[in-house]
Each structure stands twice: as C-alpha cells, then as structure tokens.
Coordinates of N, CA, C and O in Angstrom, one line a residue:
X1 N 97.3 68.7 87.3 CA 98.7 69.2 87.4 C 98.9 70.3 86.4 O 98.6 70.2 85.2
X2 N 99.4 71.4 86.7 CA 99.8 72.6 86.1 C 101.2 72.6 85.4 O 102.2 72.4 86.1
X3 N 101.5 72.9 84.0 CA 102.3 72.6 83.5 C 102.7 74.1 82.4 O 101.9 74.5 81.5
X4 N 103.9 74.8 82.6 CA 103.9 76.0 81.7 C 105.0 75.7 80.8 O 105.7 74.8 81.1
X5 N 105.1 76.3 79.8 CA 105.6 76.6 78.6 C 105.8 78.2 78.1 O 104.9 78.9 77.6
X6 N 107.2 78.6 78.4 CA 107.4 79.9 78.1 C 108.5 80.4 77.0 O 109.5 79.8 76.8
X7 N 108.3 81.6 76.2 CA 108.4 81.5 74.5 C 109.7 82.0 75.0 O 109.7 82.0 76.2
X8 N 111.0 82.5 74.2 CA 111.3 83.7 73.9 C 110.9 84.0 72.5 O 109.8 83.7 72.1
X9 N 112.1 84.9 71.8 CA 111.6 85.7 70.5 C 111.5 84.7 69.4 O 110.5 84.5 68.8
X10 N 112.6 84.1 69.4 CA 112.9 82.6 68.1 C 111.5 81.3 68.4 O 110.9 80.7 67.5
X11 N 111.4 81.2 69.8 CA 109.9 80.7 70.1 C 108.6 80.7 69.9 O 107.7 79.9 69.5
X12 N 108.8 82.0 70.4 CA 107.4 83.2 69.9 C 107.5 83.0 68.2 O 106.6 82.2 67.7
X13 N 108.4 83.5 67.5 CA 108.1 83.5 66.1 C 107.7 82.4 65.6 O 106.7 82.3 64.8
X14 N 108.5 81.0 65.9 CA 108.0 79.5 65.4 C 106.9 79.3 66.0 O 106.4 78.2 65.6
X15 N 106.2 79.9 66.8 CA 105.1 79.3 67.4 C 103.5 79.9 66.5 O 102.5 79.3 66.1
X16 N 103.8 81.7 66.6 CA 102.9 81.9 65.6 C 102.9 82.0 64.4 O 101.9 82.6 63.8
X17 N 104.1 81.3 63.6 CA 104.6 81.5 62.4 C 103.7 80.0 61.8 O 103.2 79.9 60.7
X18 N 103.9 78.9 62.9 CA 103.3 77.5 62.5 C 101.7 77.7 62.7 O 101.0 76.7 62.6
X19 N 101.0 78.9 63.1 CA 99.9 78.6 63.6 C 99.3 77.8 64.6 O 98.1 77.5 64.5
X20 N 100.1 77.6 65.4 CA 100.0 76.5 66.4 C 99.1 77.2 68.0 O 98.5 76.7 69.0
X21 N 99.4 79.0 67.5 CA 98.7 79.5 68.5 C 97.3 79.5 68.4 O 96.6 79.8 69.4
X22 N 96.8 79.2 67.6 CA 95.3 79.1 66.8 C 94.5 78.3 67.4 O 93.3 78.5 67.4
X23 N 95.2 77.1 68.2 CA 94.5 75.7 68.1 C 94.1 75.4 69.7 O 93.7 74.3 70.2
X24 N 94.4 76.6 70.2 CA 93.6 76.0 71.7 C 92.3 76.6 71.4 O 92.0 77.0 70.3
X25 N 91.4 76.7 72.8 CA 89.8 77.3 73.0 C 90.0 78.4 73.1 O 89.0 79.0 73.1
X26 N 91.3 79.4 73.3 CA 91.1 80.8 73.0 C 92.6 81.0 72.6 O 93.6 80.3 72.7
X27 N 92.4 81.9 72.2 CA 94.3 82.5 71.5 C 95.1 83.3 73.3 O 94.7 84.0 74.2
X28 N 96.1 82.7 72.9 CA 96.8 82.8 74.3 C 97.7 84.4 73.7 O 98.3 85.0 74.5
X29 N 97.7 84.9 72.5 CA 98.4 85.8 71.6 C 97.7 86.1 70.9 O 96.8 85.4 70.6
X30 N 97.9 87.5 70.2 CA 97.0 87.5 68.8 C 98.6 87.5 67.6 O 99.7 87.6 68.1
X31 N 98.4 87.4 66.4 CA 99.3 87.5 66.0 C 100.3 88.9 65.7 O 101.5 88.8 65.4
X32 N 99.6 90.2 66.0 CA 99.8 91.2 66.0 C 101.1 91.8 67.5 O 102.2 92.3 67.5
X33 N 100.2 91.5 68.5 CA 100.7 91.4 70.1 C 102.5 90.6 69.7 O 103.6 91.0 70.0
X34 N 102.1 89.3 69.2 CA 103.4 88.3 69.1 C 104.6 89.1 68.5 O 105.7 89.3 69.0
X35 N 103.9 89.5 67.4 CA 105.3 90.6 65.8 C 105.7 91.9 67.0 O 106.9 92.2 67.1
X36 N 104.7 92.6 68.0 CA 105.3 93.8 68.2 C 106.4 93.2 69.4 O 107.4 93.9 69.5
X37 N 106.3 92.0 70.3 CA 107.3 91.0 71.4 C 108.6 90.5 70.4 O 109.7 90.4 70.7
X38 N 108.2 90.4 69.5 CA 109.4 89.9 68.4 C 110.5 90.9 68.6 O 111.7 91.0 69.1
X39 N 109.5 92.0 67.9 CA 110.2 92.9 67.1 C 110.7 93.9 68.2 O 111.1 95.0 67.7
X40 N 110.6 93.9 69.4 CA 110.8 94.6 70.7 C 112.5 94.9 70.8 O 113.1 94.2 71.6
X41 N 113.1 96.0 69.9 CA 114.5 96.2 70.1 C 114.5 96.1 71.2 O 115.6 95.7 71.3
X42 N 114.1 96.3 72.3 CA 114.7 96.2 73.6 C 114.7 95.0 74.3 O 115.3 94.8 75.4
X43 N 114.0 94.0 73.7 CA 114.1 92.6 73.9 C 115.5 91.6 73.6 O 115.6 91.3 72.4
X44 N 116.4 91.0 74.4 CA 117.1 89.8 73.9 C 116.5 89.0 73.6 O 115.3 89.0 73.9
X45 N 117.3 87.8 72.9 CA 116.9 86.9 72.0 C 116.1 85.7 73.1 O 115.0 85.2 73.0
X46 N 117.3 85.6 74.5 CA 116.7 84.7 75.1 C 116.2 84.8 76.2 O 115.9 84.0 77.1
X47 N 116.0 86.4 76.1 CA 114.2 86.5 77.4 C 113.2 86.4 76.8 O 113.0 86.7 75.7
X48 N 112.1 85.9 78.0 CA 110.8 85.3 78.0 C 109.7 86.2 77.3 O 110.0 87.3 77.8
X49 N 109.1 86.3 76.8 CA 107.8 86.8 75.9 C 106.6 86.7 76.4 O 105.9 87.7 76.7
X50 N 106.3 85.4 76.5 CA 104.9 84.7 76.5 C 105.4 83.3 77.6 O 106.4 82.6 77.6
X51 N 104.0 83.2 78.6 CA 104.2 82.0 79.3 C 102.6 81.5 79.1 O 101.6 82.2 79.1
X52 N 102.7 80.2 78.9 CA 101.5 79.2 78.7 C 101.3 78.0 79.9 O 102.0 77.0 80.3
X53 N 99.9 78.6 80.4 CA 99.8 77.3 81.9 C 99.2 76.7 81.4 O 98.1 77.2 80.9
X54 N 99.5 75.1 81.2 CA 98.3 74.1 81.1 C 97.7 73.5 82.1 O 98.6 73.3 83.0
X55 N 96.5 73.1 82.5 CA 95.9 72.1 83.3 C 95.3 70.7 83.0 O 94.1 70.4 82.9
X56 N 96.2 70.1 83.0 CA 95.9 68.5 82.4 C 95.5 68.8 81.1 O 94.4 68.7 80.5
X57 N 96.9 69.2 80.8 CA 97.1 69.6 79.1 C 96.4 70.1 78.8 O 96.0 69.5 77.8
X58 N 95.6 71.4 79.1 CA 94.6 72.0 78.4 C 95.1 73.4 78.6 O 95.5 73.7 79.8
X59 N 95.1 74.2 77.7 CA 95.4 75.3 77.9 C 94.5 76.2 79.0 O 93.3 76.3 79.1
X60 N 95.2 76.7 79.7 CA 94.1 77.4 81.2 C 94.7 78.8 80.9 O 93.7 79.4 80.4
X61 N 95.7 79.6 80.9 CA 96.2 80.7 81.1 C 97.3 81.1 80.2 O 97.8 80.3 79.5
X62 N 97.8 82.6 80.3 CA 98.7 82.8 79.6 C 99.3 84.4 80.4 O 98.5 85.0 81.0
X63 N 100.6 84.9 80.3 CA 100.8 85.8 80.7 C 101.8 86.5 79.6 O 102.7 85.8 79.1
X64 N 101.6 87.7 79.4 CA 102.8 88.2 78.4 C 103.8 89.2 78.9 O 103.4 90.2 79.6
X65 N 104.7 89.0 78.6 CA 106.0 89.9 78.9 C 106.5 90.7 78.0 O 107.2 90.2 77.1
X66 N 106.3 92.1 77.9 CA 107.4 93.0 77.2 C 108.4 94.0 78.0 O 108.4 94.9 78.8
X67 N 109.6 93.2 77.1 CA 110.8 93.3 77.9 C 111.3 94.9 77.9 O 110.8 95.5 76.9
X68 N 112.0 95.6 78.8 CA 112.6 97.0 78.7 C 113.7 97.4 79.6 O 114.2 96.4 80.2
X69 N 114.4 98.5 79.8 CA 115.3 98.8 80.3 C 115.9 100.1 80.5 O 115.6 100.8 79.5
X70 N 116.6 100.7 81.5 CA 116.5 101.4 82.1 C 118.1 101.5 81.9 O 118.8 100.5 81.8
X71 N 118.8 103.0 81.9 CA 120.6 102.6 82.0 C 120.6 103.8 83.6 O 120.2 104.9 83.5
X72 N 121.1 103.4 84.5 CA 121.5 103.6 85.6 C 123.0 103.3 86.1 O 123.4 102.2 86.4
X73 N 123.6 104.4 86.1 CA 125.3 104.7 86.1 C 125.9 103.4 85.5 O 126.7 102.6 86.0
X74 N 125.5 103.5 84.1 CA 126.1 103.0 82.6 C 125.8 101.5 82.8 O 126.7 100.7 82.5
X75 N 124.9 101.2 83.2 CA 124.3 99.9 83.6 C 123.2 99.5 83.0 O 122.4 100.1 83.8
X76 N 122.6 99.1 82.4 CA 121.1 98.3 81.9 C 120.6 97.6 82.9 O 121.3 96.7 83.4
X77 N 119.4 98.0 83.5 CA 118.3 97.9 84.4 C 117.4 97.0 83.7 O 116.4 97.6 83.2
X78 N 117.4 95.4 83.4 CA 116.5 95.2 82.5 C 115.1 94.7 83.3 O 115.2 94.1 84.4
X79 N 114.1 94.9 83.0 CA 112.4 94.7 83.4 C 112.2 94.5 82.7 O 112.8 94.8 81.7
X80 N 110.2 93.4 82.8 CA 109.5 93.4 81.8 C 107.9 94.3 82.6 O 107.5 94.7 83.7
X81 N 107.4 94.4 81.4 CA 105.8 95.3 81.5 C 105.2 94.0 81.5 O 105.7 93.1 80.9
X82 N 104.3 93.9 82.2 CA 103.2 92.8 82.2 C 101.7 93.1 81.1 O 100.5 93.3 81.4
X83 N 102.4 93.0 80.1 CA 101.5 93.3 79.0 C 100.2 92.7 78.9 O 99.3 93.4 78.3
X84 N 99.8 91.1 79.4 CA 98.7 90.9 79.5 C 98.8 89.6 80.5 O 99.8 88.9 80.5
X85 N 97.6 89.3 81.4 CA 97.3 87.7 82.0 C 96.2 87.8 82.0 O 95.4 88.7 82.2
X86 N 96.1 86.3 81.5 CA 94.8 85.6 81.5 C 94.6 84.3 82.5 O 95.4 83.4 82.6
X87 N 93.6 84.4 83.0 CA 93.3 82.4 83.2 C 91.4 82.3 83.3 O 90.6 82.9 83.9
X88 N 91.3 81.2 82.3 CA 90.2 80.8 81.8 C 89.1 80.8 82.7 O 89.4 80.1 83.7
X89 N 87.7 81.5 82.6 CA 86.7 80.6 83.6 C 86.9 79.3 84.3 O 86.9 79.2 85.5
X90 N 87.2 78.1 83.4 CA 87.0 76.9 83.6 C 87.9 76.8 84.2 O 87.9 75.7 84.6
X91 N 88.9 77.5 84.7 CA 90.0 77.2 85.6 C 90.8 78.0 86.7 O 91.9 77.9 87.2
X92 N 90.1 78.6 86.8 CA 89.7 79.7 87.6 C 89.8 79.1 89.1 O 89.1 78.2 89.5
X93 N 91.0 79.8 89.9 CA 90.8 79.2 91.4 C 91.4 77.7 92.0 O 91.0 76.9 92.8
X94 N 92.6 77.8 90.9 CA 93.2 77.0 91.1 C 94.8 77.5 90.9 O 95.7 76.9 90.4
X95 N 94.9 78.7 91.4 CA 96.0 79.1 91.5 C 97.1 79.9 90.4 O 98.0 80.7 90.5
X96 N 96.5 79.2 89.2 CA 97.1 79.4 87.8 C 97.4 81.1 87.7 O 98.3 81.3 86.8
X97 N 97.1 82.0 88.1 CA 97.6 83.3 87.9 C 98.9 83.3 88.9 O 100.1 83.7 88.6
X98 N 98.3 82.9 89.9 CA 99.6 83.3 90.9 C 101.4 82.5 90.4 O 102.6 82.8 90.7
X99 N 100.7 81.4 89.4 CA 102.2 80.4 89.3 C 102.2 81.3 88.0 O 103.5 81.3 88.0
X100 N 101.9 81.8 87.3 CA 102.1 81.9 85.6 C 103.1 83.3 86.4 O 104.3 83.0 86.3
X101 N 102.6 84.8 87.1 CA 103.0 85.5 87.8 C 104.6 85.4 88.6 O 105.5 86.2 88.7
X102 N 104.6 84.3 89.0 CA 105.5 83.6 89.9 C 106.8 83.2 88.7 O 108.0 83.5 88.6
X103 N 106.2 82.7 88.1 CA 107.5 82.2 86.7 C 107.9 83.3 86.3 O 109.2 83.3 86.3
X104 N 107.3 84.8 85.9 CA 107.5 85.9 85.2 C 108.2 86.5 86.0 O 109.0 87.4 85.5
X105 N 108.3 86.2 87.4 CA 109.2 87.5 88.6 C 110.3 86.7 88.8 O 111.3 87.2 89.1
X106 N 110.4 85.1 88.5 CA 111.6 84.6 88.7 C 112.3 84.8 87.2 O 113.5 84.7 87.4
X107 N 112.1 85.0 85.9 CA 112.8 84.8 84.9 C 113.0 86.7 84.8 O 113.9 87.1 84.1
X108 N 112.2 87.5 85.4 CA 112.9 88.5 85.4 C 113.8 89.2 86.6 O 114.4 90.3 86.8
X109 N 113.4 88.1 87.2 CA 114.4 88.7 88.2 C 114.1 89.5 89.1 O 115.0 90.1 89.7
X110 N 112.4 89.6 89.7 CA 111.6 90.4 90.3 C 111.1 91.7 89.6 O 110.3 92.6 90.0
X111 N 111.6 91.6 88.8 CA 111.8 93.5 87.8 C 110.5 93.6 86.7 O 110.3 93.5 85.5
X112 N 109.9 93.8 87.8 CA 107.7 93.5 86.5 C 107.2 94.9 86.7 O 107.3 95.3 87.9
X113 N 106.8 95.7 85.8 CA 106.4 96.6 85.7 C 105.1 96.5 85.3 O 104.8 95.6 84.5
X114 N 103.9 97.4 86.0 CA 102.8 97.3 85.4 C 101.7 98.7 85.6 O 101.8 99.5 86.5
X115 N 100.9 98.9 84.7 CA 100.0 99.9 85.0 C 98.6 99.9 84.6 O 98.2 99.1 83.8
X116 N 97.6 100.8 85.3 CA 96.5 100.9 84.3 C 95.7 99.3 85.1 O 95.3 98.8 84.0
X117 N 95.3 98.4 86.0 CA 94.6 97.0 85.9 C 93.3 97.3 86.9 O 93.1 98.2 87.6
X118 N 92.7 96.2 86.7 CA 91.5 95.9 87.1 C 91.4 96.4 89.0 O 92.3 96.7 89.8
X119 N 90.3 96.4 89.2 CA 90.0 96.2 90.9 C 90.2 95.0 91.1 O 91.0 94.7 92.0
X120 N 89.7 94.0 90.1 CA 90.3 92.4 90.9 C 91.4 92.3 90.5 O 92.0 91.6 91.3
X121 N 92.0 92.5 90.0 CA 93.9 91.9 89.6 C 94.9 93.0 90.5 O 96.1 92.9 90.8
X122 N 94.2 94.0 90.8 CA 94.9 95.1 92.3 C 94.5 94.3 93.1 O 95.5 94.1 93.7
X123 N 93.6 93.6 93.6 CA 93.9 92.6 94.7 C 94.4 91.5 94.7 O 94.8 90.9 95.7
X124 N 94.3 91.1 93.6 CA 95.6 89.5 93.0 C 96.9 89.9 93.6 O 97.7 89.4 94.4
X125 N 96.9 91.4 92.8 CA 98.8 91.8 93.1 C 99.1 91.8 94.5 O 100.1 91.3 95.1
X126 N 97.8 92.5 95.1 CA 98.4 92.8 96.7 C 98.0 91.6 97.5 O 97.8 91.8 98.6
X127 N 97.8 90.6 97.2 CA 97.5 89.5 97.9 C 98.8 88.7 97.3 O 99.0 87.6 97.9
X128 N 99.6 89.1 96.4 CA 101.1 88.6 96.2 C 102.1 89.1 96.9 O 102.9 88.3 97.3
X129 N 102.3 90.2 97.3 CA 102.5 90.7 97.9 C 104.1 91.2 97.0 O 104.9 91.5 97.8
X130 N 104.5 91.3 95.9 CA 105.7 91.3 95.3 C 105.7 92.7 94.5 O 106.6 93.2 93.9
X131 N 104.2 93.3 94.8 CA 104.7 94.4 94.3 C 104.6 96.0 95.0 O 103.9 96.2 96.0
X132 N 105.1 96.8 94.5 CA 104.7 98.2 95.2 C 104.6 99.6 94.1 O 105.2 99.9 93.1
X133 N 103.6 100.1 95.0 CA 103.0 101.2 94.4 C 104.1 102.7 93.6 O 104.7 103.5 94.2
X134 N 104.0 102.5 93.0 CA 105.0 104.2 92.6 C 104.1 105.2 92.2 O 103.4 105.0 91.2
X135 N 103.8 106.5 93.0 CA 102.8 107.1 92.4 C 102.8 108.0 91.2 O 103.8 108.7 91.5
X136 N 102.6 108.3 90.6 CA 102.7 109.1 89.3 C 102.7 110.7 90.1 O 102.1 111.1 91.1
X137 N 103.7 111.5 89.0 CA 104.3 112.6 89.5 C 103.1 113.6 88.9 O 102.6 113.4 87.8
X138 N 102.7 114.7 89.7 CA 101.7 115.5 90.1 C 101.5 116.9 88.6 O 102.1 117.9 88.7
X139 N 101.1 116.8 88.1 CA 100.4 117.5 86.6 C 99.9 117.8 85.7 O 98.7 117.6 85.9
X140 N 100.2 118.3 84.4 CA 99.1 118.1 83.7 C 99.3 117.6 82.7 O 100.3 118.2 82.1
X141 N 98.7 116.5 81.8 CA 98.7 115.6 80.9 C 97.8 116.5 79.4 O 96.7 117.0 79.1
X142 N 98.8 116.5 78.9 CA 98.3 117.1 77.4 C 98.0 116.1 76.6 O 98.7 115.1 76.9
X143 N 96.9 115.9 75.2 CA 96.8 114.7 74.1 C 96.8 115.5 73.3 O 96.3 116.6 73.6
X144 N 97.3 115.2 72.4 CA 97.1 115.9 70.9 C 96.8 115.4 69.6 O 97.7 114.8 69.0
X145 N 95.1 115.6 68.9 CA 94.7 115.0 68.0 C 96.1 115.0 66.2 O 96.8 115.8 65.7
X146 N 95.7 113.9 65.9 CA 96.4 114.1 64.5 C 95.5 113.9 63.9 O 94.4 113.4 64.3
X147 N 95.8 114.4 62.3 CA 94.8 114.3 61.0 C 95.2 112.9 60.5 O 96.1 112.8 59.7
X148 N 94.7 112.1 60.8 CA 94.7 110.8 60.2 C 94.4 110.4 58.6 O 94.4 109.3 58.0
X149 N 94.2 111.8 58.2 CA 93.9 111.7 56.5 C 95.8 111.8 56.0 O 96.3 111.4 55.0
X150 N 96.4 112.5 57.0 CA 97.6 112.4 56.4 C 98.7 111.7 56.7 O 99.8 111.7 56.2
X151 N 98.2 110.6 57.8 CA 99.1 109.6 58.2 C 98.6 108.0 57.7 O 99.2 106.9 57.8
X152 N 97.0 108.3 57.1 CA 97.6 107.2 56.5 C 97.4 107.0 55.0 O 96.2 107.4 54.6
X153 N 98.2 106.7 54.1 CA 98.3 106.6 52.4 C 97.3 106.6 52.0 O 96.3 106.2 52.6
X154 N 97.2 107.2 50.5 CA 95.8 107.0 49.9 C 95.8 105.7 49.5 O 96.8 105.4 49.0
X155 N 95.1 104.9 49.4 CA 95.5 103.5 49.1 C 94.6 103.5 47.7 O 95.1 102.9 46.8
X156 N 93.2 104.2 47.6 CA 92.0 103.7 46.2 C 91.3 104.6 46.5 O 91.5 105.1 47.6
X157 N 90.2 105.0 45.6 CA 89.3 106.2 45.7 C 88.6 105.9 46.9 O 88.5 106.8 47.7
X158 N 88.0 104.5 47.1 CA 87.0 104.2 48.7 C 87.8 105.1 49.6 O 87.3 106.0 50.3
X159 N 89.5 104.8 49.6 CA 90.2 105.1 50.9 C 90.5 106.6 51.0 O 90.8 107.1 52.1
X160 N 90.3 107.6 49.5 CA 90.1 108.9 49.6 C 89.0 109.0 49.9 O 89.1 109.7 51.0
X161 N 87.6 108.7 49.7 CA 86.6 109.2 50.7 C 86.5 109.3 51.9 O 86.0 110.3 52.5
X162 N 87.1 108.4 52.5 CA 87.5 108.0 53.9 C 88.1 108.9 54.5 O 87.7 109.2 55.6
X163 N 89.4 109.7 53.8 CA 90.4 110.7 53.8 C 90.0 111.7 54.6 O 90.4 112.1 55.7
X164 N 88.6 112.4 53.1 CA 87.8 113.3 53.5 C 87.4 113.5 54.5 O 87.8 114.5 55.1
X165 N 86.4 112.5 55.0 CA 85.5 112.1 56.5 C 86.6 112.4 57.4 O 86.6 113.4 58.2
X166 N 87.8 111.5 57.4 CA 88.4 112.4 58.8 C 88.9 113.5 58.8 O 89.2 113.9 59.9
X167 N 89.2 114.4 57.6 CA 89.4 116.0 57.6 C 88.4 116.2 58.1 O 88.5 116.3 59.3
X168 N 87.0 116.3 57.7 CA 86.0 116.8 58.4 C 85.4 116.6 59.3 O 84.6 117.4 59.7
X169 N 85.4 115.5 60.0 CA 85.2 115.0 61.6 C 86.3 115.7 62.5 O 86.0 116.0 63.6
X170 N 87.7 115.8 62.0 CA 88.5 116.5 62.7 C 88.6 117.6 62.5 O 89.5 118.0 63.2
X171 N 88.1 118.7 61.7 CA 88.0 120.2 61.1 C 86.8 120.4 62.8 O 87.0 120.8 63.9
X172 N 85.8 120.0 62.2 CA 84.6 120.2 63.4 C 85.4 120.0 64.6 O 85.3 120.9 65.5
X173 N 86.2 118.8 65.0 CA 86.5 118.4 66.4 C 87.8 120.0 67.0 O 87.9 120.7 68.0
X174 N 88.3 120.1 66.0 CA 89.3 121.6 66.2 C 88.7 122.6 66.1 O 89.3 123.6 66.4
X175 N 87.4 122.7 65.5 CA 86.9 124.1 65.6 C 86.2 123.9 67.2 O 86.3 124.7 68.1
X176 N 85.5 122.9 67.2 CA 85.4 123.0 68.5 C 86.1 123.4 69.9 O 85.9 124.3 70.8
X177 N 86.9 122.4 69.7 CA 88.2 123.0 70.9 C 88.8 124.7 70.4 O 89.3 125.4 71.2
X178 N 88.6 124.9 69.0 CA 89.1 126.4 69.2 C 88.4 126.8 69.7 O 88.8 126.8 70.8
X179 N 86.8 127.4 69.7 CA 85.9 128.2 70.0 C 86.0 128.0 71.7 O 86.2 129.0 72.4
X180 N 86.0 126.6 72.1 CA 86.2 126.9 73.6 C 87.0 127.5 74.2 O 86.7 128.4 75.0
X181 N 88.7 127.2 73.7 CA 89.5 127.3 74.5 C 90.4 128.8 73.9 O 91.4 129.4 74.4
X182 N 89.7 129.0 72.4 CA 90.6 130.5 71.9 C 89.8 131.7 71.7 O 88.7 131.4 71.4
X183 N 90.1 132.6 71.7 CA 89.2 133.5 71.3 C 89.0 133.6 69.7 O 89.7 132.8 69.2
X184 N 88.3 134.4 68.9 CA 87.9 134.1 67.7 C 88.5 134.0 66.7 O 88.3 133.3 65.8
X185 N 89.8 135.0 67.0 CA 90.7 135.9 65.6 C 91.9 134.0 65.8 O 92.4 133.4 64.9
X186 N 92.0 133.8 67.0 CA 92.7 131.8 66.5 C 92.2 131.3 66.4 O 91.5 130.7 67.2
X187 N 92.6 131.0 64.2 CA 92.1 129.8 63.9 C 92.9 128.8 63.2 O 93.9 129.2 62.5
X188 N 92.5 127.4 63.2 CA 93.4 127.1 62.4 C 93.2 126.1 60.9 O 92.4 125.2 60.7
X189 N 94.0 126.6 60.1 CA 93.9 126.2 58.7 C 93.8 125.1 58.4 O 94.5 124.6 59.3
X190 N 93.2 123.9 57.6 CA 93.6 123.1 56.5 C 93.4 123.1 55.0 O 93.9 122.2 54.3

C-alpha cells in the first residue's frame, strides 16, 4: 500500500530541523535544497514543498516542489517547478512516480512547471499526459564568467592562496576568449 506525506514550509523546517530526514535508506532532501524551499519568498506558508511515498512504510520516493508566480492583469498566477523526483530501484514499477506526480498537480492546481529532464522522465511525462511543450524563444544565450576571488571573502591565508589560483585560472580563461574573439589592442585588466 502506497502512502504519502507532504511538507509545507513550517513542515519542511520541523522535519529537517529534527533530523528526521536523515533516517531513511536515502535522503528524500538534502538540507541545503530544504533552507532554499523554506526560504522561497515566493512560497506561502501552507503550500506544499516536499511529498514522501511510502511502500509498506518504507520510504520509496519523493518529489519536490518550488513554488512561484506569475502576476497577469493584477492577479498572481501561482505554480510550482518540479524541482526534483525520485522513486527507489526497489520500488520501481509500481506506479509511485505517477501518484507522487498526481498529488503535486492536484495541490497545485495543474500549474507544474518543468525543464531541462531525462529521455526516461520525457516519457513518464508524456505517458501522463498532463503536460505540454512550450518551446523556448529563438536566440542567442550569453554566460558571463565572474572572478570568484572577489565574490568570495578572504576567510585565512589557505583561502588567499586559493584567491590567487582563481585570478589566474581566470586571467588565462579571459585571455583566452580575448585572443579569440578581439583583436589585440582589447585587453582586459586585473
């Protein structure tokens, strides 16, 4: 028998606060994932976070929800991102994705956002048949490196050496991309 348990915020917090997430055969959470669902301003107090499937009381699966929102003619559009699902080897094929899934579209209301998943979980979804494709709008995607020597504190001399190394792994990584993409006379300083 399949049995779930789903957090909100005040949940979520008592739950990894007692350590209680610790004590199955795998972490259904890490404690990091939990604090950023907490601390989710765009999260209310009493939507869902985290759902837990058991199978004859054994922990089998887990699905996480981070909540968001949208304002459409002065209205809040609320969704969640399907931040993560799991269901165990050992339990595997017994349905447990499709109900953990099923819980998350009825407490949000059908409103599940997701991106970025597997070849098998693109056929989970479309064998659900609850979702549909939006395709991403047609361009060009820029990244831009930062100097990580200046974003993060000096903490002790180990963590100024450290400093260094990424000035100079990133000095080389921008001289690089200069020489490709500028001609000589642009360069740039640190």
């Amino acid at each position: 028998m399949i049995q779930l348990k789903t957090f909100n915020k005040k949940e979520l917090e008592n739950f990894v606060l007692s350590g209680k997430f610790k004590e199955y055969d795998f972490l259904p959470i890490t404690k990091h994932r939990a604090l950023s669902h907490i601390h989710n301003p765009k999260a209310t107090e009493e939507q869902t976070l985290l759902i837990l499937a058991f199978y004859n009381d054994k922990l089998a699966g887990y699905l996480g929800c981070f909540p968001d929102y949208f304002v459409h003619n002065e209205k809040p559009i609320r969704y969640a991102w399907l931040s993560t699902i799991y269901v165990s080897e050992k339990f595997r094929g017994k349905r447990i994705a499709k109900i953990l899934l099923e819980k998350a579209l009825e407490r949000y209301e059908g409103h599940i956002a997701m991106t970025e998943f597997t070849i098998e979980a693109e056929t989970f979804y479309n064998k659900m048949g609850a979702f549909e494709y939006i395709f991403p709008k047609k361009g060009k995607r820029f990244y831009f490196k930062t100097d990580l020597a200046t974003i993060i504190p000096d903490k002790s001399l180990r963590q100024k050496a450290l400093s260094l190394f990424f000035l100079f792994g990133l000095y080389r990584q921008f001289c690089y991309f200069d020489e490709k993409y500028f001609d000589q006379e642009t360069r740039f300083s640190f």
